[in-house]
Amino acid sequence: MAKFLDLASAVEEMVHDGDVLAMEGFTHLIPFAAGHEIIRQKRRDLTLIRMTPDLIYDQMIGMGCASKLIFSWGGNPGVGSTHRIRDAVENQWPRPLAIEEHSHAAMANAYEAGAANLPFAMLRGYIGVDLPKVNPQIRKITCPYTGEELATVPAIRPDVGIVHALRADREGNVLLEGITGCQKEVVLASKRTIVTVEEVVDDLRASSPNSVILPSWTVGAVVVVPGGSHPSYAHGYYKRDNSFYIAWDKVSRERDTFLAWMEENVMSKGPDAFAVHANGGAA
Amino acid sequence: MAKFLDLASAVEEMVHDGDVLAMEGFTHLIPFAAGHEIIRQKRRDLTLIRMTPDLIYDQMIGMGCASKLIFSWGGNPGVGSTHRIRDAVENQWPRPLAIEEHSHAAMANAYEAGAANLPFAMLRGYIGVDLPKVNPQIRKITCPYTGEELATVPAIRPDVGIVHALRADREGNVLLEGITGCQKEVVLASKRTIVTVEEVVDDLRASSPNSVILPSWTVGAVVVVPGGSHPSYAHGYYKRDNSFYIAWDKVSRERDTFLAWMEENVMSKGPDAFAVHANGGAA
Amino acid sequence: MSLSYKPNEMMTIAAARALRNDDVCFVGIGAPSAACNLARLTHAPQITLIYESGTIATKPNVLPLSIGDGELCDTALTTVSVPEMFRYWLQGGRMTVGFLGGAQIDRFANLNTTVVGDYHNPKVRLPGGGGAPEIATNCREIFIIMAMGKRAFVDKLPFITSMGHGPTGRERRALGVASKGPTRLITDYCIFEPDPETQEMTVVSIHPGATREEIIENCGWTPTFAASVAETRAPDALELEVLRDIQARTKAAHGG
Amino acid sequence: MSLSYKPNEMMTIAAARALRNDDVCFVGIGAPSAACNLARLTHAPQITLIYESGTIATKPNVLPLSIGDGELCDTALTTVSVPEMFRYWLQGGRMTVGFLGGAQIDRFANLNTTVVGDYHNPKVRLPGGGGAPEIATNCREIFIIMAMGKRAFVDKLPFITSMGHGPTGRERRALGVASKGPTRLITDYCIFEPDPETQEMTVVSIHPGATREEIIENCGWTPTFAASVAETRAPDALELEVLRDIQARTKAAHGG
């Protein structure tokens, strides 16, 4: 059964130096509050997995939490570069960052295989492209019936998976709705999990018998952090703060403006700072 | 885009002698009306695929439509045997029936692989059991990372897939809800498809942004047959007629009572005969 | 004052008792379903019951006739597709207990629900494996519930539909299967558990009123009795009442 | 009276015109998204737009900044998980058109969005492939929209992120890829289509006011012109109005 913890305790208990950590949320429901807590607790040498590293990993990598990044698209969506990730890759600042790069299709399949307890995923992919030349994890398998060759990637089975969700009930069952990305897969594929939620309610208010629900016993810790996904968003709670994404380009371009922003908005704050965003109106 | 057809026209156009045909619905939403129409139109030499052949295939096989059955559990759920299938397998009546037998897990994976346009599916399955000794389609593959062996089965890619769904909108988009089984997979895996529905409506009334919906352009023909799933059921429309399943045991045990029942209830009726079941109360 | 009950009721009640409040149980239809729901309605209210139709944490008021009755979906926490059920939930290794029945069993708790006689020229064609082959290896442990009799408890299976501990009791380990396999076999006369050394299913508890002779008489192999054999606790009033209640509701609902 | 418009607007409008009412289109963010929605709001109201975030048949009122803005889900027919999107929908072969952009392109419409310089010691690290490698082979055909310039239209790509017709124009066929690959490349000066023999992207239509000299000047290889080169029809009033409307709404919504 899921435990209800505060964010600091959940990160302390679940996330350790050197862990392989996946924090998912495809544009929607990115667990920013949890990322900030990991930065505050100064975790080091993490292997970070995310299809789209987005600002959350730009921040964590810029603050030195990671030694490796596994990803498939590394920009600031619709805006430009994730400057802190580029600085780490191109200039090893604040520390060297190894990268393992995939396509979206491969990573989505790798999460799916992880959730399904398979050792690898196969796909019709990586045909005629250069990535397999630089990523030895991309291999091939032959269909035992047709002789066709398919690409393979290892299943993703993180030490820790962290996602943000809409709400939990008092037993710790968790509801997702809208763009659900790979979040169910990450939770099911990970050894330990943290789910931050907008609220805890008596009744999940699942709109459909087929609603996307993670039963309590699949979740390690449930943490209530209203607004905890900002500047990403929570369907029905608040909208994506696109202006923040645009503004981040300038904040993150230089090391000193980045560090100043992090000091003011992350290091000297706590999860409560996200609550103001929860009142930004329904998405 | 889906065409709206009457049932006789849809079966005439989509289902041909010798086709590989999957009619799915896991207990829920079994397309009985479509099965009856295929019997009336005297299709022959079909390869029938279903995880649980259920009464629908007992009827079709007893009426001589099929030369092969691919399945994973062949009983009358909670009641006993599917006598007509047993008669075909054990006594070749009314004609010989070849069988290809799998486990549920293998068939579910094979449908999934079909929908995903993969040539085969892999699973952690068939370990220490005898089925691979009698089914040469069950093979093995070795993980390129861990060296583990996994079982494989060919993907299911039927010539025709038929399912029953709750409702369609005027554009032919189709909604499923409740126990959705492998129905989405069957539609996406098949070359041609028929979807029978309880009703056509202006607004699908999807309860969730993540509702299970088949867009119009994934469906071949949409056919309105209220009650068309009886004695199976349609979530929110009418309940499973468990007493019919129990009564079927007696009807189907002998050839003559079976043939008499089929004559009276199928051969001399049309799809309209199902309408009475649509009024059996909400499930 | 002792209560009157049928052997079949004792079997279901003994099976229910084996389940724990924190179990996540993959439920087969029939006797397993009755036992699992009896556990939920008595000592294990928080137990998670999962049916292969995709219904997760379901709490039926009447026992389903099929694995996918509407009642299962209506009372579930959520319902997923069947491919997801077999991939993420069963193969995902999330089930603590898989509950199986079968037509035939051998001393190492291998089960046959496929065929009697030659596979290609069968004497009796049974329904087949359904979910059982993968339930047997992907759940952390397996409970089996079966009424005894010489046609059911056989010395040698004509076909292994799902593996218990393997034909000689050694194959399961040899194949590297990490899950425990059948840890309990509950019958209408007694309870078997695997011998820690040989994995042979061994009588560890005899139901009140049943005898060793009856057990031997209804078993197709010579059953082994544990050094110390307990007497199964008789059904108590609450267990019988709840079981009969749900069975009466079920019968009325199915109109059979 | 001729209307005044920017080359960028001509590019988006020309791209939109390439889309048909019955297309099922896998939409990349940025210029492809603008073109696809312009098509939907003008001549192709029934077009199905799919974004890799899982949103199927979406009809946004403002252009999304990201691939997963709430607007996409709120206006979609349904939204599926990302693994399902890539498995059942993209790999499933259901897309008639994939719409891509890129940082660099070569004459055979191979694209680079990964890296400039050596992969392990990059001069410029670009975002990476995202969905592109599999979009490029799993959609029935590919439209590409890119503004010209010598740093973008290069003689030799440092890295092939997604395959067009292959490094020499022959590899796509040789690899047995059944889909057509890039059939149209729409730029701010002109439209390219592959030569039926060589697969080299060839200028088939020049936008009003643009010249062959400008095209040559802004291309890192010596571009081939088709035997008969058309003049692209200038944007009409409706196209410009709808495009500017949605861009204004988008700007207001994103507060950028």
CSV table of C-alpha atoms in Angstrom, one decimal, chain A residues 112 116-124 136-146 148 150 152-154 176-180 207-212 235, chain B residues 112 116-124 136-146 148 150 152-154 176-180 207-212 235:
chain,number,residue,atom,x,y,z
A,112,GLU,CA,6.2,-0.4,-22.1
A,116,ALA,CA,5.5,-5.7,-18.9
A,117,ASN,CA,8.5,-7.2,-17.2
A,118,LEU,CA,10.2,-8.0,-20.5
A,119,PRO,CA,14.0,-7.6,-20.8
A,120,PHE,CA,13.8,-5.7,-24.0
A,121,ALA,CA,11.5,-4.0,-26.5
A,122,MET,CA,11.4,-4.4,-30.3
A,123,LEU,CA,10.2,-2.0,-32.9
A,124,ARG,CA,10.1,-1.2,-36.5
A,136,PRO,CA,25.5,0.3,-28.9
A,137,GLN,CA,22.3,-0.4,-26.9
A,138,ILE,CA,20.4,-0.4,-30.1
A,139,ARG,CA,20.5,-3.9,-31.5
A,140,LYS,CA,18.6,-6.2,-33.8
A,141,ILE,CA,16.5,-9.3,-33.6
A,142,THR,CA,15.1,-11.6,-36.3
A,143,CYS,CA,11.5,-12.6,-36.4
A,144,PRO,CA,11.3,-16.4,-36.0
A,145,TYR,CA,8.4,-16.6,-38.5
A,146,THR,CA,9.1,-14.1,-41.3
A,148,GLU,CA,12.3,-9.8,-40.8
A,150,LEU,CA,13.5,-5.5,-36.0
A,152,THR,CA,15.6,-3.7,-30.1
A,153,VAL,CA,16.4,-1.6,-27.0
A,154,PRO,CA,16.7,-2.7,-23.4
A,176,LEU,CA,-4.5,10.3,-14.2
A,177,GLU,CA,-6.5,11.9,-16.9
A,178,GLY,CA,-5.7,13.7,-20.2
A,179,ILE,CA,-2.3,13.3,-21.7
A,180,THR,CA,-1.1,10.3,-19.7
A,207,SER,CA,-15.1,9.6,-15.0
A,208,SER,CA,-15.0,6.2,-16.7
A,209,PRO,CA,-14.8,2.5,-15.7
A,210,ASN,CA,-11.7,2.6,-17.8
A,211,SER,CA,-10.1,5.6,-16.2
A,212,VAL,CA,-6.3,5.5,-15.8
A,235,HIS,CA,-5.6,18.7,-16.6
B,112,GLU,CA,-1.4,-6.6,-29.4
B,116,ALA,CA,1.2,-2.7,-33.5
B,117,ASN,CA,2.2,-4.0,-36.9
B,118,LEU,CA,4.8,-6.3,-35.5
B,119,PRO,CA,5.3,-9.8,-37.1
B,120,PHE,CA,5.3,-11.6,-33.8
B,121,ALA,CA,4.8,-11.2,-30.0
B,122,MET,CA,7.0,-12.3,-27.2
B,123,LEU,CA,6.1,-13.3,-23.7
B,124,ARG,CA,7.3,-14.9,-20.5
B,136,PRO,CA,4.7,-25.6,-33.8
B,137,GLN,CA,3.7,-21.9,-33.9
B,138,ILE,CA,5.0,-21.5,-30.4
B,139,ARG,CA,8.7,-20.7,-30.7
B,140,LYS,CA,11.5,-19.0,-28.8
B,141,ILE,CA,13.7,-15.9,-29.1
B,142,THR,CA,16.8,-14.9,-27.2
B,143,CYS,CA,17.1,-11.5,-25.5
B,144,PRO,CA,20.0,-9.7,-27.2
B,145,TYR,CA,20.9,-8.1,-23.8
B,146,THR,CA,20.4,-10.7,-21.1
B,148,GLU,CA,17.1,-15.0,-21.6
B,150,LEU,CA,11.2,-15.8,-24.3
B,152,THR,CA,7.0,-16.2,-29.2
B,153,VAL,CA,3.8,-16.5,-31.2
B,154,PRO,CA,2.9,-15.0,-34.6
B,176,LEU,CA,-16.3,1.2,-26.1
B,177,GLU,CA,-16.6,1.2,-22.3
B,178,GLY,CA,-16.3,-1.3,-19.5
B,179,ILE,CA,-14.5,-4.6,-20.3
B,180,THR,CA,-12.9,-3.8,-23.6
B,207,SER,CA,-17.1,10.1,-20.3
B,208,SER,CA,-13.3,10.7,-20.3
B,209,PRO,CA,-10.7,12.3,-22.5
B,210,ASN,CA,-9.1,8.9,-22.4
B,211,SER,CA,-12.2,7.0,-23.5
B,212,VAL,CA,-11.7,4.0,-25.7
B,235,HIS,CA,-22.3,-2.1,-20.6
